Coordinates of C-alpha atoms in Angstrom, one line a residue:
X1 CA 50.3 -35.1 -7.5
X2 CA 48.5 -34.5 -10.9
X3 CA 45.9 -37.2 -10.0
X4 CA 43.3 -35.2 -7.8
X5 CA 43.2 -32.7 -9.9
X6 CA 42.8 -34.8 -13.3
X7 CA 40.0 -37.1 -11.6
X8 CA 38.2 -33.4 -10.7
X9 CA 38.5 -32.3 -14.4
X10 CA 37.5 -35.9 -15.6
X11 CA 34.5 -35.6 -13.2
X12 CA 33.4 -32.0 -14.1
X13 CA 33.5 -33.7 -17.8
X14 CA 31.7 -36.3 -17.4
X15 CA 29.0 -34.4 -15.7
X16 CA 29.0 -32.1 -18.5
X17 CA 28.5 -35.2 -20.8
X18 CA 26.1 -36.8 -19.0
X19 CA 23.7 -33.6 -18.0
X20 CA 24.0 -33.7 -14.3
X21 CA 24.9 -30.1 -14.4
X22 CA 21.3 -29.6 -16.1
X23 CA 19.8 -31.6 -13.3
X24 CA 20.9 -30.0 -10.4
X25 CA 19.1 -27.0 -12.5
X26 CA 16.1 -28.7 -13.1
X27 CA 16.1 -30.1 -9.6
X28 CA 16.6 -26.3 -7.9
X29 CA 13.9 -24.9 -10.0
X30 CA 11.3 -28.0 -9.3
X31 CA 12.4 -27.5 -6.2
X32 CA 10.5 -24.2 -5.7
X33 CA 6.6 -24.2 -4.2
X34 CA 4.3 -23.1 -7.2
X35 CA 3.3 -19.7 -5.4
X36 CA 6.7 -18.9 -5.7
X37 CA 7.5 -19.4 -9.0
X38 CA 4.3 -17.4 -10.1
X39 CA 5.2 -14.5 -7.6
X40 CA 9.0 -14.5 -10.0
X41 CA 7.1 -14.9 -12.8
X42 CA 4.7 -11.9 -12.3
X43 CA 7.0 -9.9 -10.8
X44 CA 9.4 -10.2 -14.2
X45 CA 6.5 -9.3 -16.4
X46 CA 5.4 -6.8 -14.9
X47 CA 8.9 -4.8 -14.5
X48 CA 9.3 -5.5 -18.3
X49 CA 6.1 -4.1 -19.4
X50 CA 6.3 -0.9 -17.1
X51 CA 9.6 0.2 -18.2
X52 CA 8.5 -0.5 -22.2
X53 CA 5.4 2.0 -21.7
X54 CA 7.3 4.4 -19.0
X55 CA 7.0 7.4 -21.7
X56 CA 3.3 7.0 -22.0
X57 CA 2.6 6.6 -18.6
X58 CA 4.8 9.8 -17.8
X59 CA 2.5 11.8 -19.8
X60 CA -0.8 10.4 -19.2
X61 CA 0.2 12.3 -14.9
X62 CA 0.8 15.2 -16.6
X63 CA -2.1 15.3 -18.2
X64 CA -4.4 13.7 -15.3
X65 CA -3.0 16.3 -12.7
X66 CA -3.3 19.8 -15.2
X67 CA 0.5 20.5 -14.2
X68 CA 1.0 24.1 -15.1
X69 CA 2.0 23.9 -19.1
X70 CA 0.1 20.9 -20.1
X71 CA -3.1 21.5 -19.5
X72 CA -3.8 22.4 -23.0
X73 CA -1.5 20.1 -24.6
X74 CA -1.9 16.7 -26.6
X75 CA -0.5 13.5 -26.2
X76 CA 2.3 14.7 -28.7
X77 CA 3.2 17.9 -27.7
X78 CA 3.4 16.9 -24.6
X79 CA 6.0 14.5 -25.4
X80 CA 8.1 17.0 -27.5
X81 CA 7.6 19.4 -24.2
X82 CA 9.2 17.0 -22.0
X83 CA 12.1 16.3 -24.8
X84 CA 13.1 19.9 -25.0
X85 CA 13.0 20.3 -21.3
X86 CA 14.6 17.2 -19.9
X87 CA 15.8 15.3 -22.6
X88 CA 15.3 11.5 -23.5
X89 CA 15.9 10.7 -19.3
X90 CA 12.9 12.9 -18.5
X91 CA 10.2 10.2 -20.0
X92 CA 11.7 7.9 -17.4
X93 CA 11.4 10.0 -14.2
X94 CA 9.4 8.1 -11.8
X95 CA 9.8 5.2 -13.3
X96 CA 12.2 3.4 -11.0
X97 CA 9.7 4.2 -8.1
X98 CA 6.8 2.4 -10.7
X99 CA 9.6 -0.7 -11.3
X100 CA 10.5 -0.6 -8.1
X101 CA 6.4 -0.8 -7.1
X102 CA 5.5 -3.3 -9.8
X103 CA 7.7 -6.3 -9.3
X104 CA 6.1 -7.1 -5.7
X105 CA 2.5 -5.4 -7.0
X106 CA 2.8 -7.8 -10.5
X107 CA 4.3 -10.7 -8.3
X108 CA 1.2 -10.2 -5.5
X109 CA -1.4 -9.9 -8.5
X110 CA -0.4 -13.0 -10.4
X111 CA 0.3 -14.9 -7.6
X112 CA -2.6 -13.8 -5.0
X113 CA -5.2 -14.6 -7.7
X114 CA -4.3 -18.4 -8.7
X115 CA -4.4 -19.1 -4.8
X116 CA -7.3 -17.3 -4.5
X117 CA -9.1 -18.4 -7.4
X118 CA -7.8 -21.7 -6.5
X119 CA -9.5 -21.3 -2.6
X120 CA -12.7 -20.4 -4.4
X121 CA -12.9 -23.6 -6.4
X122 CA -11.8 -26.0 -3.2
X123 CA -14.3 -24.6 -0.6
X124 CA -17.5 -22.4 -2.9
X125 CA -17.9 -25.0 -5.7
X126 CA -21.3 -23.8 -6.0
X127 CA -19.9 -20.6 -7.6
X128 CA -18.5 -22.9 -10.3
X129 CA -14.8 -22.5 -13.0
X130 CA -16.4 -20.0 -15.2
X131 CA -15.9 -16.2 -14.8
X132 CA -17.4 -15.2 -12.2
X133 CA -14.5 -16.7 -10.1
X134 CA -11.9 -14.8 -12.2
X135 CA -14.2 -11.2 -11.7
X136 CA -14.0 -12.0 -7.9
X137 CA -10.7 -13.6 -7.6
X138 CA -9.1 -10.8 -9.6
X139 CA -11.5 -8.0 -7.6
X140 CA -9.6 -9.2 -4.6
X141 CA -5.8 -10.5 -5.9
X142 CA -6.1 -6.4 -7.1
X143 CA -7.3 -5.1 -3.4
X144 CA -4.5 -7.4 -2.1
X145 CA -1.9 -5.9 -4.4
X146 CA -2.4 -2.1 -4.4
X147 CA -2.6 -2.3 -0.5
X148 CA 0.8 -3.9 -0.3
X149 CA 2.9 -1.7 -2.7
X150 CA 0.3 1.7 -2.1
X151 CA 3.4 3.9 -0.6
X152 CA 5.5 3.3 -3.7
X153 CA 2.7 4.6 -6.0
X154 CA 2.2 7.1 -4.6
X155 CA 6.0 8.0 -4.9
X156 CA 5.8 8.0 -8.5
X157 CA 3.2 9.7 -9.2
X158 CA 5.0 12.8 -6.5
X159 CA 7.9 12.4 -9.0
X160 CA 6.3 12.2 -12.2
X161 CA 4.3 15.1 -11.7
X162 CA 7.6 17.3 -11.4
X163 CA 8.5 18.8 -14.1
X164 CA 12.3 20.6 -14.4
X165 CA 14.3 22.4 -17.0
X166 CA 17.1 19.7 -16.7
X167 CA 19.1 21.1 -19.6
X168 CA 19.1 24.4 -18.6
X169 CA 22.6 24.3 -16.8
X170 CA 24.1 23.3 -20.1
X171 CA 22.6 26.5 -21.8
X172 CA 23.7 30.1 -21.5
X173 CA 22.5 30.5 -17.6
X174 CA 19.1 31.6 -18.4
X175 CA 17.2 30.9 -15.0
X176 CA 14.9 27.9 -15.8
X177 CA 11.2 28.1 -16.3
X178 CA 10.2 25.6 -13.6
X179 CA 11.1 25.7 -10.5
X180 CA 13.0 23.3 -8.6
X181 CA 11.9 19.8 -8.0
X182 CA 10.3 19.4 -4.4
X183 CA 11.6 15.5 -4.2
X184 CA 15.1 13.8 -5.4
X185 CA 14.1 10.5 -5.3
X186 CA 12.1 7.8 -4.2
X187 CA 13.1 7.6 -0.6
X188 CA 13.4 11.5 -0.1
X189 CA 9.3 11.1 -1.2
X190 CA 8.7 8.5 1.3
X191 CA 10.7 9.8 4.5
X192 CA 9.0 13.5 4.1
X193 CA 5.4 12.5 2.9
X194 CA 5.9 9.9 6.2
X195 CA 7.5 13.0 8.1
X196 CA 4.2 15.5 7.5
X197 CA 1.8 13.2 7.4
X198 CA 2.7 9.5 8.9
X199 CA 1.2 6.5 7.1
X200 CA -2.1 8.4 6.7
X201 CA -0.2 10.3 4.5
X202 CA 1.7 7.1 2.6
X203 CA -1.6 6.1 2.0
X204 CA -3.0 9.2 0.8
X205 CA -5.7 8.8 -2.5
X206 CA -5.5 4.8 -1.6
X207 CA -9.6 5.2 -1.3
X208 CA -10.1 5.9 -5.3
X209 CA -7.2 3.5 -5.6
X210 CA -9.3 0.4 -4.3
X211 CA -12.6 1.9 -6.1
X212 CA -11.0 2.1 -9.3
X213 CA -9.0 -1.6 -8.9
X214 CA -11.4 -3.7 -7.4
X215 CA -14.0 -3.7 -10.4
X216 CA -11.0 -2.8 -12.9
X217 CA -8.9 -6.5 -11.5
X218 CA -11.9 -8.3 -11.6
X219 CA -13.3 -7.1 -15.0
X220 CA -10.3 -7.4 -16.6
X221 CA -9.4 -11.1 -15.8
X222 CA -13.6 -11.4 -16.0
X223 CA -13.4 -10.1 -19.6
X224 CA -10.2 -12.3 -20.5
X225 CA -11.3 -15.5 -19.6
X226 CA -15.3 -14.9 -21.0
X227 CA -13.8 -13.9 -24.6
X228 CA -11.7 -17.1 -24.2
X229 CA -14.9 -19.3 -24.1
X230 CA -15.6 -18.1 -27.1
X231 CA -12.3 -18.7 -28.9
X232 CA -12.5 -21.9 -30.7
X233 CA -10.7 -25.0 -28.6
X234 CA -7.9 -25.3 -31.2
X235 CA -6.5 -21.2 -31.0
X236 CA -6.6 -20.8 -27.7
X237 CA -3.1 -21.5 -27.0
X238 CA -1.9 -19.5 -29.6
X239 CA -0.1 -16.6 -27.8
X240 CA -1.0 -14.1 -30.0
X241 CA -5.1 -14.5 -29.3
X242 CA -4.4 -14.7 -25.6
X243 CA -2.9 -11.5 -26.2
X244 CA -5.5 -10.2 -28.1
X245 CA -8.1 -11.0 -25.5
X246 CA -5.9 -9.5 -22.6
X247 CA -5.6 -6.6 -24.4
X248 CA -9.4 -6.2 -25.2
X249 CA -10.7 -7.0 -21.5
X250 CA -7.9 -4.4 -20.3
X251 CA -8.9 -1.7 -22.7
X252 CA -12.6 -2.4 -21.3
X253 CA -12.0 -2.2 -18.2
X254 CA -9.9 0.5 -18.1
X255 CA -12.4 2.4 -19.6
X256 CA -15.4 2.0 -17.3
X257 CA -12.7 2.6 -13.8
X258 CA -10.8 5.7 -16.1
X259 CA -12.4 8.5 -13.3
X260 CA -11.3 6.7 -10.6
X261 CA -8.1 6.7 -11.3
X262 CA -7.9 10.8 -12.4
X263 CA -9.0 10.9 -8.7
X264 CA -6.3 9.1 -7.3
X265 CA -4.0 10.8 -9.0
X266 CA -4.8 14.8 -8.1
X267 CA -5.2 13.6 -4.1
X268 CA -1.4 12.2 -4.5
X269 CA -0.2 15.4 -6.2
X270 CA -2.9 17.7 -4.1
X271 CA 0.4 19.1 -2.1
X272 CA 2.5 20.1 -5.0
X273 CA 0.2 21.8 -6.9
X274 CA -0.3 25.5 -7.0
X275 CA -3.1 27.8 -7.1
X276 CA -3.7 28.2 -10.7
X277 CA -5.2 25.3 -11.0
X278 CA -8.7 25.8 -10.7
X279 CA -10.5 24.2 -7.8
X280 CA -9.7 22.7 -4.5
X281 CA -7.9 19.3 -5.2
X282 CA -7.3 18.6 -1.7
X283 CA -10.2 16.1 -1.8
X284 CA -11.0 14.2 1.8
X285 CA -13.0 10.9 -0.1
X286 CA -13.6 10.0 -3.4
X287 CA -17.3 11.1 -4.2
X288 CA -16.3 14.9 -3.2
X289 CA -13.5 14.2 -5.7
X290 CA -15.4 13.3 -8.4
X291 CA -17.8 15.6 -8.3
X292 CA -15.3 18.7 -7.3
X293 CA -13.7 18.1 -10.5
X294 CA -16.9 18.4 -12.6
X295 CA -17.9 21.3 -10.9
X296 CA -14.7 22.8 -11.4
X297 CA -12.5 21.2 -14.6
X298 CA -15.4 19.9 -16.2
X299 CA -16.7 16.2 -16.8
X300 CA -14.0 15.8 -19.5
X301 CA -11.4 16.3 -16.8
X302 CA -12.3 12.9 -15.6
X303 CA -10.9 11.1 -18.7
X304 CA -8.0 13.7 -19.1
X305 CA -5.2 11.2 -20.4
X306 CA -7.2 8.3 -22.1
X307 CA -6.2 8.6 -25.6
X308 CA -3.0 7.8 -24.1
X309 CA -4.0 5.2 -22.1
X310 CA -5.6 3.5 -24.5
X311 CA -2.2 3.9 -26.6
X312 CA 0.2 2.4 -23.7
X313 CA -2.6 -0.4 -22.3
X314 CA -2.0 -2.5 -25.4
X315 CA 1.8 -2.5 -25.3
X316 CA 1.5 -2.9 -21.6
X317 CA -0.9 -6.3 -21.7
X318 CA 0.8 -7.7 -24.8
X319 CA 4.9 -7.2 -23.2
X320 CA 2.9 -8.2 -19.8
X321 CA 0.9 -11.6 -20.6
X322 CA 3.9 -12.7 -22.9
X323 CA 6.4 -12.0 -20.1
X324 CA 3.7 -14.1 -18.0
X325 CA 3.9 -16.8 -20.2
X326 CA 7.6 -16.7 -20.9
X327 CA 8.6 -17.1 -17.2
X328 CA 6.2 -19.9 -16.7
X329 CA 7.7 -21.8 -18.9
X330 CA 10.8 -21.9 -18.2
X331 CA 9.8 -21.7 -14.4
X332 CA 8.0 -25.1 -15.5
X333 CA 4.9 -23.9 -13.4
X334 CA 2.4 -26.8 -14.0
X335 CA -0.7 -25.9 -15.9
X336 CA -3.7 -24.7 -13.9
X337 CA -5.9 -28.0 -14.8
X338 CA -2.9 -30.3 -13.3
X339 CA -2.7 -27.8 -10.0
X340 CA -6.4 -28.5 -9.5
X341 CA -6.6 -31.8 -9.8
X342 CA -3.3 -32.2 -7.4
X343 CA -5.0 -29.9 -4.4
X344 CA -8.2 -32.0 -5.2
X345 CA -6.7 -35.4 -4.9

């Protein structure tokens, strides 16, 4: 009677013992097709670096969009504002729509532009392995990416952009100094921007959105992989240079695409803001955009916020690329030299 069970406990042993347990690990994970393991991969690194600089990137709307008690504020008393009024929580509002948007946008990214960089190489060798593969491989990985996950962006930048006086029902019943939030969460965003405006609306400011990340994608993985050329052959597997790089060729890139993005985000908030902003920001392209905003907030409008970006880009690439690397690891995705000489042979 005691036999079946002993022989299962002696066999679960001896499998301990012997590592078949860690096979039938190693087996499910080698298992998985490559483009799958990079879209895990990216889509982990990218949720991890979003939520480290979900602060920054809180502030940095409030900034781009002038909501009514910022626009004259700094990076840090902006932070202190949203403290006071909704407490430790309110740095983070928005930023499960932006997790929620990132793991597939991150996962589609990564993923997107090894195959296509990997397409380019198998059927337009005349275009050669240096950058100029990564600038268009990344231009169109990034065009791939924000069309896929557009709706969910656009969600947190509708909640970001609201700003309540959450602790105000703790206090002595003062009536708050903002008014009520127009959204309660991410799908309440989605079901009545869809309601009022059907996908049109979903997509709303996606124009500026592919401006601003077709160059940004491509010059940033453009950037990255020219500054590696450079880096002597025995430091450039050293995680803290590819780090370095990542974080200079985003910096960059960011930099030249910064308008673009201002843009973007007053034609996602056009509908909640109110008159005292100055100007129109109901914007129907992205040229009358540009230039309403000089006309009307000034040329320095268009890089409201990029102190701040600068700030959370480097946290961002660095918890990002190391994420990247992390996962691939232990998702034992083969090195890109090894991928292309399997497709090639």
């Amino acid at each position: 009677m005691g036999f079946p069970q002993g022989s299962t406990l002696t066999t679960n042993m001896a499998g301990l013992v012997d590592g078949s347990s860690a096979r039938a690990e190693v087996s499910f994970i080698d298992s998985l097709p490559v483009y799958v393991k990079e879209l895990i991969a990216g889509g982990a690194a990218g949720a991890f670096a979003k939520t480290t600089i979900a602060p920054l990137e809180r502030i940095k709307i409030l900034l781009q969009t002038r909501t009514d008690g910022f626009q004259s504020l700094g990076v840090y008393q902006s932070l202190r504002k949203v403290l006071k009024h909704e407490g430790v929580l309110g740095f983070y509002k928005g930023n499960g729509a932006s997790v929620i948007r990132i793991i597939p946008y991150a996962a589609l990214h990564f993923m997107t532009y090894e195959q296509y960089r990997g397409w380019m190489l198998d059927n337009y060798s005349f275009l050669g392995s240096g950058p100029v593969v990564d600038l268009l491989a990344g231009s169109a990985s990034g065009g791939t990416a924000v069309l896929c996950t557009y709706p969910l962006d656009l969600a947190r930048a509708k909640l970001a952009y609201q700003v309540g006086d959450t602790r105000s029902k703790f206090g002595s019943g003062m009536k708050s100094l903002y008014p009520r939030p127009a959204y309660s969460g991410v799908t309440d965003v989605l079901t009545r921007v869809y309601r009022d405006g059907g996908v049109r609306g979903l997509y709303r400011g996606v124009g500026p959105t592919l401006t601003g990340i077709l160059p940004y994608a491509g010059l940033k993985f453009y950037i990255y992989e020219e500054i590696k050329t450079r880096v002597p052959e025995e430091h450039r597997k050293s995680i803290v240079m590819n780090l370095s790089c990542g974080a200079l060729a985003g910096l960059l890139g960011q930099t030249f695409t910064y308008p673009l993005d201002v843009v973007r985000r007053q034609m996602q908030v056009g509908t909640l803001q109110c008159s005292t902003i100055q100007g129109d920001t109901r914007y129907r392209n992205t040229y009358e955009g540009l230039t309403s905003i000089v006309r009307n907030q000034g040329w320095r409008q268009l890089f409201a916020g990029l102190s701040i970006n600068y700030i959370k880009i480097v946290p961002s690439v660095a918890v990002g690329f190391a994420a990247y690397d992390m996962m691939k690891v232990w998702l034992r995705i083969p090195p890109r030299q090894k991928l292309q000489a399997e497709s090639s042979g």
